[in-house]
PDB file of C-alpha atoms in Angstrom:
ATOM      1  CA  MET A   1      80.546 145.626  90.721  1.00 72.00           C
ATOM      2  CA  SER A   2      80.557 142.136  89.202  1.00 93.00           C
ATOM      3  CA  ALA A   3      80.642 141.749  85.422  1.00 97.00           C
ATOM      4  CA  VAL A   4      77.980 139.565  83.783  1.00 98.00           C
ATOM      5  CA  ARG A   5      77.703 138.104  80.301  1.00 98.00           C
ATOM      6  CA  ILE A   6      74.352 136.701  79.165  1.00 98.00           C
ATOM      7  CA  ILE A   7      74.252 134.075  76.415  1.00 98.00           C
ATOM      8  CA  ILE A   8      71.138 133.263  74.398  1.00 98.00           C
ATOM      9  CA  VAL A   9      71.208 130.490  71.781  1.00 98.00           C
ATOM     10  CA  ASN A  10      68.670 131.086  69.026  1.00 98.00           C
ATOM     11  CA  TYR A  11      67.504 128.578  66.450  1.00 97.00           C
ATOM     12  CA  ARG A  12      64.656 129.811  64.263  1.00 97.00           C
ATOM     13  CA  THR A  13      63.037 131.665  67.165  1.00 96.00           C
ATOM     14  CA  ALA A  14      63.993 135.244  66.323  1.00 97.00           C
ATOM     15  CA  GLY A  15      60.674 136.658  67.536  1.00 97.00           C
ATOM     16  CA  LEU A  16      61.020 135.018  70.934  1.00 98.00           C
ATOM     17  CA  THR A  17      64.636 136.135  71.194  1.00 98.00           C
ATOM     18  CA  VAL A  18      63.681 139.744  70.474  1.00 98.00           C
ATOM     19  CA  ASP A  19      61.041 139.604  73.220  1.00 98.00           C
ATOM     20  CA  CYS A  20      63.655 138.194  75.595  1.00 98.00           C
ATOM     21  CA  LEU A  21      66.071 141.011  74.716  1.00 98.00           C
ATOM     22  CA  ARG A  22      63.372 143.619  75.286  1.00 98.00           C
ATOM     23  CA  SER A  23      62.831 142.248  78.786  1.00 98.00           C
ATOM     24  CA  LEU A  24      66.584 142.365  79.397  1.00 98.00           C
ATOM     25  CA  ALA A  25      67.029 145.991  78.290  1.00 97.00           C
ATOM     26  CA  PRO A  26      66.008 147.571  81.629  1.00 96.00           C
ATOM     27  CA  GLU A  27      67.922 144.864  83.529  1.00 94.00           C
ATOM     28  CA  VAL A  28      71.173 145.711  81.786  1.00 94.00           C
ATOM     29  CA  LYS A  29      70.883 149.345  82.853  1.00 92.00           C
ATOM     30  CA  THR A  30      70.824 148.344  86.527  1.00 92.00           C
ATOM     31  CA  LEU A  31      74.141 146.504  86.281  1.00 94.00           C
ATOM     32  CA  ALA A  32      77.522 148.158  85.941  1.00 89.00           C
ATOM     33  CA  ASP A  33      78.949 145.703  83.410  1.00 96.00           C
ATOM     34  CA  CYS A  34      76.399 143.499  81.635  1.00 97.00           C
ATOM     35  CA  ARG A  35      76.366 142.459  77.984  1.00 97.00           C
ATOM     36  CA  VAL A  36      74.505 139.905  75.916  1.00 98.00           C
ATOM     37  CA  VAL A  37      75.694 137.561  73.169  1.00 98.00           C
ATOM     38  CA  VAL A  38      72.990 136.057  70.961  1.00 98.00           C
ATOM     39  CA  VAL A  39      74.281 132.964  69.184  1.00 98.00           C
ATOM     40  CA  ASP A  40      72.351 131.972  66.077  1.00 98.00           C
ATOM     41  CA  GLY A  41      72.810 128.253  65.496  1.00 97.00           C
ATOM     42  CA  GLY A  42      72.725 128.267  61.709  1.00 96.00           C
ATOM     43  CA  SER A  43      68.980 128.933  61.560  1.00 97.00           C
ATOM     44  CA  GLY A  44      69.015 129.456  57.799  1.00 95.00           C
ATOM     45  CA  ASP A  45      65.679 131.284  57.965  1.00 96.00           C
ATOM     46  CA  GLY A  46      66.952 134.845  58.192  1.00 96.00           C
ATOM     47  CA  SER A  47      67.013 134.836  62.003  1.00 97.00           C
ATOM     48  CA  ALA A  48      70.581 136.098  62.260  1.00 97.00           C
ATOM     49  CA  GLU A  49      69.884 138.954  59.859  1.00 97.00           C
ATOM     50  CA  ARG A  50      66.631 139.863  61.609  1.00 97.00           C
ATOM     51  CA  LEU A  51      68.302 139.851  65.010  1.00 98.00           C
ATOM     52  CA  ALA A  52      71.195 141.994  63.782  1.00 97.00           C
ATOM     53  CA  ALA A  53      68.742 144.464  62.225  1.00 98.00           C
ATOM     54  CA  THR A  54      66.697 144.643  65.434  1.00 98.00           C
ATOM     55  CA  VAL A  55      69.798 145.277  67.529  1.00 98.00           C
ATOM     56  CA  ARG A  56      70.743 148.097  65.171  1.00 97.00           C
ATOM     57  CA  ASP A  57      67.252 149.627  64.955  1.00 97.00           C
ATOM     58  CA  GLU A  58      66.631 149.457  68.708  1.00 97.00           C
ATOM     59  CA  GLY A  59      70.007 150.975  69.527  1.00 96.00           C
ATOM     60  CA  TRP A  60      71.114 147.902  71.458  1.00 97.00           C
ATOM     61  CA  GLY A  61      74.532 147.725  69.810  1.00 95.00           C
ATOM     62  CA  GLY A  62      76.276 148.841  72.976  1.00 95.00           C
ATOM     63  CA  TRP A  63      75.208 145.762  74.909  1.00 97.00           C
ATOM     64  CA  VAL A  64      74.057 143.097  72.422  1.00 98.00           C
ATOM     65  CA  GLU A  65      76.243 141.168  69.989  1.00 98.00           C
ATOM     66  CA  VAL A  66      74.885 138.683  67.446  1.00 98.00           C
ATOM     67  CA  LEU A  67      77.176 135.723  66.741  1.00 98.00           C
ATOM     68  CA  PRO A  68      76.029 133.720  63.692  1.00 98.00           C
ATOM     69  CA  LEU A  69      77.166 130.106  63.311  1.00 97.00           C
ATOM     70  CA  LEU A  70      77.191 128.102  60.089  1.00 96.00           C
ATOM     71  CA  GLU A  71      75.273 125.136  61.491  1.00 96.00           C
ATOM     72  CA  ASN A  72      73.070 124.049  64.358  1.00 97.00           C
ATOM     73  CA  ARG A  73      75.169 121.904  66.709  1.00 96.00           C
ATOM     74  CA  GLY A  74      72.856 122.105  69.686  1.00 96.00           C
ATOM     75  CA  PHE A  75      72.486 123.950  72.973  1.00 97.00           C
ATOM     76  CA  ALA A  76      75.847 123.068  74.502  1.00 98.00           C
ATOM     77  CA  ALA A  77      77.865 123.849  71.388  1.00 98.00           C
ATOM     78  CA  GLY A  78      75.963 127.084  70.847  1.00 98.00           C
ATOM     79  CA  ASN A  79      76.719 128.303  74.357  1.00 98.00           C
ATOM     80  CA  ASN A  80      80.334 127.185  74.091  1.00 98.00           C
ATOM     81  CA  ALA A  81      80.765 129.196  70.889  1.00 98.00           C
ATOM     82  CA  ALA A  82      80.177 132.324  72.964  1.00 98.00           C
ATOM     83  CA  LEU A  83      81.849 131.110  76.146  1.00 98.00           C
ATOM     84  CA  ARG A  84      85.226 130.290  74.579  1.00 98.00           C
ATOM     85  CA  PRO A  85      86.121 133.842  73.491  1.00 97.00           C
ATOM     86  CA  LEU A  86      84.462 135.395  76.543  1.00 98.00           C
ATOM     87  CA  LEU A  87      86.500 133.251  78.932  1.00 98.00           C
ATOM     88  CA  THR A  88      89.796 133.942  77.184  1.00 96.00           C
ATOM     89  CA  THR A  89      89.611 137.749  77.172  1.00 94.00           C
ATOM     90  CA  ALA A  90      92.127 139.694  79.242  1.00 93.00           C
ATOM     91  CA  ARG A  91      89.465 140.338  81.910  1.00 93.00           C
ATOM     92  CA  PRO A  92      86.710 137.713  81.680  1.00 96.00           C
ATOM     93  CA  ALA A  93      83.388 138.362  83.393  1.00 98.00           C
ATOM     94  CA  ASP A  94      82.675 137.115  86.894  1.00 98.00           C
ATOM     95  CA  TYR A  95      79.431 135.392  85.909  1.00 98.00           C
ATOM     96  CA  PHE A  96      77.802 133.914  82.820  1.00 98.00           C
ATOM     97  CA  LEU A  97      74.031 133.655  82.583  1.00 98.00           C
ATOM     98  CA  LEU A  98      72.697 130.994  80.218  1.00 98.00           C
ATOM     99  CA  LEU A  99      69.237 132.078  79.093  1.00 98.00           C
ATOM    100  CA  ASN A 100      66.746 130.432  76.761  1.00 98.00           C
ATOM    101  CA  PRO A 101      65.242 132.429  73.910  1.00 97.00           C
ATOM    102  CA  ASP A 102      61.752 131.395  75.062  1.00 97.00           C
ATOM    103  CA  THR A 103      62.079 133.351  78.304  1.00 98.00           C
ATOM    104  CA  VAL A 104      61.042 136.805  79.503  1.00 98.00           C
ATOM    105  CA  VAL A 105      62.853 138.084  82.589  1.00 98.00           C
ATOM    106  CA  ARG A 106      60.840 139.790  85.301  1.00 98.00           C
ATOM    107  CA  PRO A 107      62.217 143.078  86.700  1.00 97.00           C
ATOM    108  CA  GLY A 108      65.177 142.449  88.973  1.00 97.00           C
ATOM    109  CA  ALA A 109      65.654 138.827  87.892  1.00 98.00           C
ATOM    110  CA  VAL A 110      69.257 139.172  86.755  1.00 98.00           C
ATOM    111  CA  ARG A 111      70.299 141.359  89.673  1.00 97.00           C
ATOM    112  CA  ALA A 112      68.787 138.868  92.126  1.00 98.00           C
ATOM    113  CA  LEU A 113      71.070 136.154  90.752  1.00 98.00           C
ATOM    114  CA  VAL A 114      74.144 138.393  90.743  1.00 98.00           C
ATOM    115  CA  ASP A 115      73.512 139.630  94.291  1.00 97.00           C
ATOM    116  CA  PHE A 116      73.040 136.064  95.503  1.00 98.00           C
ATOM    117  CA  MET A 117      76.279 134.883  93.881  1.00 98.00           C
ATOM    118  CA  ASP A 118      78.192 137.865  95.278  1.00 98.00           C
ATOM    119  CA  ALA A 119      76.935 137.011  98.765  1.00 98.00           C
ATOM    120  CA  HIS A 120      77.675 133.263  98.483  1.00 98.00           C
ATOM    121  CA  PRO A 121      81.199 132.728  97.092  1.00 97.00           C
ATOM    122  CA  THR A 122      81.058 128.941  97.561  1.00 97.00           C
ATOM    123  CA  VAL A 123      78.063 128.615  95.218  1.00 98.00           C
ATOM    124  CA  GLY A 124      79.043 127.890  91.636  1.00 98.00           C
ATOM    125  CA  ILE A 125      75.665 127.760  89.896  1.00 98.00           C
ATOM    126  CA  ALA A 126      72.280 129.301  90.660  1.00 98.00           C
ATOM    127  CA  GLY A 127      68.958 129.011  88.876  1.00 98.00           C
ATOM    128  CA  SER A 128      65.909 131.229  88.594  1.00 98.00           C
ATOM    129  CA  ARG A 129      62.314 130.493  89.507  1.00 98.00           C
ATOM    130  CA  LEU A 130      60.761 129.670  86.138  1.00 98.00           C
ATOM    131  CA  GLU A 131      57.085 130.429  85.814  1.00 97.00           C
ATOM    132  CA  GLU A 132      54.099 130.659  83.493  1.00 97.00           C
ATOM    133  CA  PRO A 133      53.041 134.077  82.143  1.00 97.00           C
ATOM    134  CA  ASP A 134      50.369 134.204  84.874  1.00 97.00           C
ATOM    135  CA  GLY A 135      52.983 133.661  87.574  1.00 97.00           C
ATOM    136  CA  THR A 136      52.307 129.979  88.216  1.00 97.00           C
ATOM    137  CA  PRO A 137      55.680 128.453  89.202  1.00 97.00           C
ATOM    138  CA  GLN A 138      57.258 125.704  87.144  1.00 97.00           C
ATOM    139  CA  ARG A 139      59.398 123.061  88.804  1.00 97.00           C
ATOM    140  CA  SER A 140      62.914 124.358  88.199  1.00 96.00           C
ATOM    141  CA  ALA A 141      65.093 122.903  90.983  1.00 98.00           C
ATOM    142  CA  PHE A 142      65.902 119.238  90.514  1.00 98.00           C
ATOM    143  CA  ARG A 143      67.525 116.145  91.993  1.00 98.00           C
ATOM    144  CA  PHE A 144      69.939 113.983  90.042  1.00 98.00           C
ATOM    145  CA  HIS A 145      68.443 111.022  88.205  1.00 98.00           C
ATOM    146  CA  THR A 146      68.703 107.606  89.875  1.00 98.00           C
ATOM    147  CA  VAL A 147      67.387 104.097  89.281  1.00 98.00           C
ATOM    148  CA  ALA A 148      64.586 104.839  91.766  1.00 98.00           C
ATOM    149  CA  SER A 149      63.654 108.112  90.094  1.00 98.00           C
ATOM    150  CA  GLU A 150      63.547 106.412  86.689  1.00 98.00           C
ATOM    151  CA  PHE A 151      61.163 103.774  88.064  1.00 98.00           C
ATOM    152  CA  GLU A 152      58.912 106.546  89.409  1.00 98.00           C
ATOM    153  CA  ALA A 153      59.091 108.465  86.124  1.00 97.00           C
ATOM    154  CA  GLY A 154      58.025 105.395  84.207  1.00 97.00           C
ATOM    155  CA  ALA A 155      55.207 104.526  86.588  1.00 96.00           C
ATOM    156  CA  GLN A 156      53.715 107.940  87.402  1.00 94.00           C
ATOM    157  CA  ILE A 157      51.329 106.252  89.857  1.00 95.00           C
ATOM    158  CA  GLY A 158      50.309 108.179  92.971  1.00 94.00           C
ATOM    159  CA  PRO A 159      51.213 105.621  95.670  1.00 95.00           C
ATOM    160  CA  ILE A 160      54.596 104.916  94.035  1.00 96.00           C
ATOM    161  CA  SER A 161      55.360 108.631  93.664  1.00 96.00           C
ATOM    162  CA  ARG A 162      54.513 109.221  97.324  1.00 96.00           C
ATOM    163  CA  LEU A 163      56.655 106.277  98.414  1.00 96.00           C
ATOM    164  CA  LEU A 164      59.598 107.614  96.385  1.00 96.00           C
ATOM    165  CA  SER A 165      58.953 111.299  97.135  1.00 96.00           C
ATOM    166  CA  SER A 166      62.536 111.791  98.311  1.00 95.00           C
ATOM    167  CA  ARG A 167      63.799 110.538  94.949  1.00 95.00           C
ATOM    168  CA  LEU A 168      61.599 112.625  92.648  1.00 96.00           C
ATOM    169  CA  VAL A 169      63.707 114.423  90.053  1.00 98.00           C
ATOM    170  CA  ALA A 170      61.327 117.410  90.083  1.00 97.00           C
ATOM    171  CA  PRO A 171      60.129 117.988  93.669  1.00 97.00           C
ATOM    172  CA  PRO A 172      57.465 120.614  94.447  1.00 95.00           C
ATOM    173  CA  THR A 173      58.593 124.231  94.259  1.00 96.00           C
ATOM    174  CA  ARG A 174      59.682 126.138  97.353  1.00 96.00           C
ATOM    175  CA  ASP A 175      59.559 129.880  98.011  1.00 96.00           C
ATOM    176  CA  GLU A 176      62.942 130.258  99.709  1.00 98.00           C
ATOM    177  CA  ASN A 177      66.541 130.011  98.526  1.00 98.00           C
ATOM    178  CA  HIS A 178      67.781 126.458  98.891  1.00 98.00           C
ATOM    179  CA  PRO A 179      70.524 124.119  97.656  1.00 98.00           C
ATOM    180  CA  THR A 180      69.608 121.687  94.920  1.00 98.00           C
ATOM    181  CA  ASP A 181      71.342 119.151  92.685  1.00 98.00           C
ATOM    182  CA  TRP A 182      70.778 120.937  89.392  1.00 98.00           C
ATOM    183  CA  VAL A 183      68.780 123.767  87.855  1.00 98.00           C
ATOM    184  CA  ALA A 184      67.190 124.256  84.471  1.00 97.00           C
ATOM    185  CA  GLY A 185      69.447 125.651  81.763  1.00 96.00           C
ATOM    186  CA  ALA A 186      66.634 128.008  80.740  1.00 97.00           C
ATOM    187  CA  SER A 187      68.018 130.521  83.249  1.00 98.00           C
ATOM    188  CA  ALA A 188      71.172 129.527  85.115  1.00 98.00           C
ATOM    189  CA  ILE A 189      74.073 131.712  86.223  1.00 98.00           C
ATOM    190  CA  VAL A 190      77.543 130.167  86.430  1.00 98.00           C
ATOM    191  CA  ARG A 191      80.590 131.507  88.236  1.00 98.00           C
ATOM    192  CA  ARG A 192      83.648 131.872  86.021  1.00 98.00           C
ATOM    193  CA  ASP A 193      85.714 129.674  88.339  1.00 98.00           C
ATOM    194  CA  VAL A 194      83.376 126.733  87.670  1.00 98.00           C
ATOM    195  CA  PHE A 195      84.336 126.711  84.004  1.00 98.00           C
ATOM    196  CA  ALA A 196      87.989 126.866  85.031  1.00 97.00           C
ATOM    197  CA  ALA A 197      87.439 123.803  87.229  1.00 97.00           C
ATOM    198  CA  VAL A 198      85.303 121.564  84.993  1.00 98.00           C
ATOM    199  CA  GLY A 199      85.526 122.976  81.468  1.00 98.00           C
ATOM    200  CA  LEU A 200      82.722 123.971  79.117  1.00 98.00           C
ATOM    201  CA  LEU A 201      79.404 122.260  78.457  1.00 98.00           C
ATOM    202  CA  ASP A 202      79.684 118.773  76.964  1.00 98.00           C
ATOM    203  CA  GLU A 203      79.011 119.094  73.237  1.00 98.00           C
ATOM    204  CA  GLY A 204      78.235 115.392  73.052  1.00 97.00           C
ATOM    205  CA  TYR A 205      74.722 116.441  74.082  1.00 98.00           C
ATOM    206  CA  PHE A 206      72.720 118.014  71.276  1.00 97.00           C
ATOM    207  CA  LEU A 207      69.781 119.027  73.467  1.00 96.00           C
ATOM    208  CA  TYR A 208      68.642 117.971  76.976  1.00 97.00           C
ATOM    209  CA  TYR A 209      70.642 116.640  79.932  1.00 98.00           C
ATOM    210  CA  GLU A 210      73.576 118.953  79.226  1.00 98.00           C
ATOM    211  CA  GLU A 211      72.792 121.176  82.209  1.00 98.00           C
ATOM    212  CA  THR A 212      72.276 118.122  84.436  1.00 98.00           C
ATOM    213  CA  ASP A 213      75.663 116.789  83.358  1.00 98.00           C
ATOM    214  CA  PHE A 214      77.335 120.173  83.918  1.00 98.00           C
ATOM    215  CA  CYS A 215      75.887 120.567  87.425  1.00 98.00           C
ATOM    216  CA  LEU A 216      76.993 117.042  88.315  1.00 98.00           C
ATOM    217  CA  ARG A 217      80.532 117.780  87.147  1.00 98.00           C
ATOM    218  CA  ALA A 218      80.501 120.993  89.182  1.00 98.00           C
ATOM    219  CA  ARG A 219      79.241 119.115  92.261  1.00 98.00           C
ATOM    220  CA  ARG A 220      82.050 116.564  91.919  1.00 98.00           C
ATOM    221  CA  ALA A 221      84.530 119.441  91.712  1.00 98.00           C
ATOM    222  CA  GLY A 222      83.223 120.893  94.976  1.00 98.00           C
ATOM    223  CA  TRP A 223      80.888 123.604  93.682  1.00 98.00           C
ATOM    224  CA  ARG A 224      77.367 123.950  95.085  1.00 98.00           C
ATOM    225  CA  CYS A 225      74.180 124.673  93.149  1.00 98.00           C
ATOM    226  CA  TRP A 226      71.277 126.756  94.523  1.00 98.00           C
ATOM    227  CA  TYR A 227      67.763 127.759  93.554  1.00 98.00           C
ATOM    228  CA  VAL A 228      66.972 131.494  93.878  1.00 98.00           C
ATOM    229  CA  PRO A 229      63.217 132.166  93.567  1.00 98.00           C
ATOM    230  CA  ALA A 230      63.649 135.945  93.854  1.00 98.00           C
ATOM    231  CA  SER A 231      64.924 135.731  90.289  1.00 98.00           C
ATOM    232  CA  ARG A 232      61.658 135.268  88.394  1.00 98.00           C
ATOM    233  CA  VAL A 233      61.722 134.345  84.726  1.00 98.00           C
ATOM    234  CA  VAL A 234      58.757 133.520  82.507  1.00 98.00           C
ATOM    235  CA  HIS A 235      59.485 130.335  80.577  1.00 98.00           C
ATOM    236  CA  LEU A 236      57.334 129.541  77.548  1.00 95.00           C
ATOM    237  CA  VAL A 237      57.972 125.812  77.937  1.00 85.00           C
ATOM    238  CA  GLY A 238      58.984 123.982  74.780  1.00 65.00           C
ATOM    239  CA  GLN A 239      58.544 126.964  72.467  1.00 63.00           C
ATOM    240  CA  SER A 240      62.191 126.852  71.382  1.00 59.00           C
ATOM    241  CA  SER A 241      62.444 123.064  70.958  1.00 54.00           C
ATOM    242  CA  GLY A 242      58.885 121.813  70.487  1.00 53.00           C
ATOM    243  CA  VAL A 243      59.649 118.702  72.542  1.00 57.00           C
ATOM    244  CA  THR A 244      58.547 119.569  76.089  1.00 54.00           C
ATOM    245  CA  ASN A 245      55.566 121.772  75.281  1.00 56.00           C
ATOM    246  CA  PRO A 246      52.670 120.217  77.267  1.00 55.00           C
ATOM    247  CA  LYS A 247      50.108 122.060  75.136  1.00 60.00           C
ATOM    248  CA  ASP A 248      51.407 120.558  71.904  1.00 61.00           C
ATOM    249  CA  PRO A 249      53.378 117.363  72.633  1.00 61.00           C
ATOM    250  CA  PRO A 250      55.438 115.889  69.792  1.00 63.00           C
ATOM    251  CA  LYS A 251      54.011 113.031  67.782  1.00 85.00           C
ATOM    252  CA  ARG A 252      57.345 111.296  68.192  1.00 92.00           C
ATOM    253  CA  VAL A 253      60.146 112.170  70.597  1.00 95.00           C
ATOM    254  CA  PRO A 254      63.295 112.959  68.583  1.00 96.00           C
ATOM    255  CA  ARG A 255      66.264 110.647  68.761  1.00 96.00           C
ATOM    256  CA  TYR A 256      68.504 113.293  70.340  1.00 97.00           C
ATOM    257  CA  TRP A 257      66.433 113.103  73.545  1.00 97.00           C
ATOM    258  CA  PHE A 258      67.111 109.362  73.839  1.00 97.00           C
ATOM    259  CA  ASP A 259      70.774 109.871  72.933  1.00 97.00           C
ATOM    260  CA  ALA A 260      71.143 112.574  75.593  1.00 98.00           C
ATOM    261  CA  ARG A 261      69.547 110.453  78.306  1.00 98.00           C
ATOM    262  CA  SER A 262      71.683 107.447  77.430  1.00 97.00           C
ATOM    263  CA  ARG A 263      74.862 109.532  77.307  1.00 97.00           C
ATOM    264  CA  TYR A 264      74.168 111.058  80.711  1.00 98.00           C
ATOM    265  CA  PHE A 265      73.798 107.724  82.497  1.00 98.00           C
ATOM    266  CA  ARG A 266      76.580 105.906  80.673  1.00 97.00           C
ATOM    267  CA  LYS A 267      79.093 108.725  80.964  1.00 98.00           C
ATOM    268  CA  ASN A 268      78.470 109.539  84.618  1.00 98.00           C
ATOM    269  CA  TYR A 269      77.512 106.166  86.149  1.00 98.00           C
ATOM    270  CA  GLY A 270      78.668 103.450  83.781  1.00 97.00           C
ATOM    271  CA  LEU A 271      77.048 101.029  81.379  1.00 96.00           C
ATOM    272  CA  LEU A 272      75.630  98.707  84.067  1.00 97.00           C
ATOM    273  CA  TYR A 273      73.924 101.507  85.979  1.00 98.00           C
ATOM    274  CA  ALA A 274      72.553 102.946  82.726  1.00 98.00           C
ATOM    275  CA  GLY A 275      71.001  99.577  81.927  1.00 97.00           C
ATOM    276  CA  MET A 276      69.505  99.327  85.405  1.00 98.00           C
ATOM    277  CA  ALA A 277      68.013 102.815  85.104  1.00 98.00           C
ATOM    278  CA  SER A 278      66.449 102.013  81.729  1.00 98.00           C
ATOM    279  CA  ALA A 279      65.100  98.684  82.980  1.00 98.00           C
ATOM    280  CA  ALA A 280      63.599 100.454  85.996  1.00 98.00           C
ATOM    281  CA  TRP A 281      61.809 102.925  83.738  1.00 98.00           C
ATOM    282  CA  LEU A 282      60.382 100.100  81.619  1.00 97.00           C
ATOM    283  CA  MET A 283      59.177  98.264  84.723  1.00 98.00           C
ATOM    284  CA  GLY A 284      57.476 101.397  85.986  1.00 97.00           C
ATOM    285  CA  PHE A 285      55.932 102.069  82.604  1.00 97.00           C
ATOM    286  CA  ALA A 286      54.577  98.512  82.404  1.00 96.00           C
ATOM    287  CA  LEU A 287      52.798  99.120  85.712  1.00 96.00           C
ATOM    288  CA  ARG A 288      51.418 102.395  84.418  1.00 95.00           C
ATOM    289  CA  ARG A 289      50.005 100.790  81.279  1.00 94.00           C
ATOM    290  CA  LEU A 290      48.556  97.886  83.269  1.00 95.00           C
ATOM    291  CA  ARG A 291      46.753 100.285  85.577  1.00 94.00           C
ATOM    292  CA  ALA A 292      45.548 102.427  82.653  1.00 91.00           C
ATOM    293  CA  SER A 293      44.237  99.321  80.893  1.00 91.00           C
ATOM    294  CA  VAL A 294      42.323  98.180  83.959  1.00 91.00           C
ATOM    295  CA  GLN A 295      40.849 101.651  84.401  1.00 90.00           C
ATOM    296  CA  SER A 296      40.212 102.078  80.627  1.00 89.00           C
ATOM    297  CA  LYS A 297      42.264 105.263  80.508  1.00 89.00           C
ATOM    298  CA  PRO A 298      43.647 106.539  77.171  1.00 88.00           C
ATOM    299  CA  ASP A 299      47.308 106.034  76.307  1.00 84.00           C
ATOM    300  CA  LEU A 300      48.933 109.484  76.039  1.00 87.00           C
ATOM    301  CA  THR A 301      52.429 108.155  75.391  1.00 91.00           C
ATOM    302  CA  PRO A 302      53.992 109.743  72.268  1.00 92.00           C
ATOM    303  CA  ALA A 303      53.982 107.505  69.213  1.00 92.00           C
ATOM    304  CA  TYR A 304      56.710 104.834  69.044  1.00 94.00           C
ATOM    305  CA  PHE A 305      58.106 105.973  72.405  1.00 95.00           C
ATOM    306  CA  VAL A 306      58.494 102.569  74.033  1.00 94.00           C
ATOM    307  CA  GLY A 307      59.961 100.984  70.914  1.00 95.00           C
ATOM    308  CA  ASP A 308      62.401 103.855  70.495  1.00 96.00           C
ATOM    309  CA  PHE A 309      63.283 103.691  74.207  1.00 96.00           C
ATOM    310  CA  ILE A 310      64.178 100.006  73.921  1.00 96.00           C
ATOM    311  CA  ARG A 311      65.967 100.471  70.630  1.00 95.00           C
ATOM    312  CA  PHE A 312      68.198 103.342  71.734  1.00 95.00           C
ATOM    313  CA  ASN A 313      68.958 101.954  75.194  1.00 94.00           C
ATOM    314  CA  PHE A 314      69.287  98.213  74.717  1.00 91.00           C
ATOM    315  CA  LEU A 315      69.904  97.437  71.042  1.00 82.00           C
ATOM    316  CA  PRO A 316      72.996  98.188  68.951  1.00 73.00           C
ATOM    317  CA  VAL A 317      72.235 101.232  66.780  1.00 63.00           C
TER     318      VAL A 317
END
């Protein structure tokens, strides 16, 4: 039976992490060799102590380890802090499941991923079907970003989106297993051999785009990525970061989002392509604002977004 290690990176979300662990408890019992490492990214609010106490009080010590870090260095670095020792043990696990703290796994979710990976040895990464608490699916299987997709993302106008439907980063959800470019890092299982081929997550990303970058590196190394909807995971969107929560959008998008986007394009496609992608987004956004102005629709863009977008993509910072 394949061995699995689950990694959860917590930052001041101890309550959510405990709920996630509770949902994992029955899953772990169905697998022959499954353990969880909870990395606390220097929360400084007592999270590490609370998590350690909960593990002790619930009797989870046999399958949960809490790894406290001194500082918060982001999602990639937090996962890598657990991955490094796990990958260098005498007998490293076959698979590593990266799981957000703001998730609750449905029964059978982990086993569905493991069974799929066991049956498809050429697949390096697989992602779960993320969904709302009421079961409504979230778009969780994605295409790589392109100049065309950035234009569509900036515009968000029906006719343009339909014209560029084959370029949408987040296409409509499907109910069957299928290959995809990349999957959300909220629940993604990675074969050990992928890390051997491409290395760990890029710690140059603090938050966002790190899973996109990792899946692209895996693709270039010959590993395929699939979406497995039988693995159902509730994702409380944005609860761990506060940035992508549609119910409570940020007043200003943090700089690390802009830095991550810029790093992804520049690193993987070059400076010229990055500039073209950013210019395409601005062109699309200009069309969106023109249409909204004509139709007297409110501007829902986060504060300072356009100025920050220009500043962090086109001006020396």
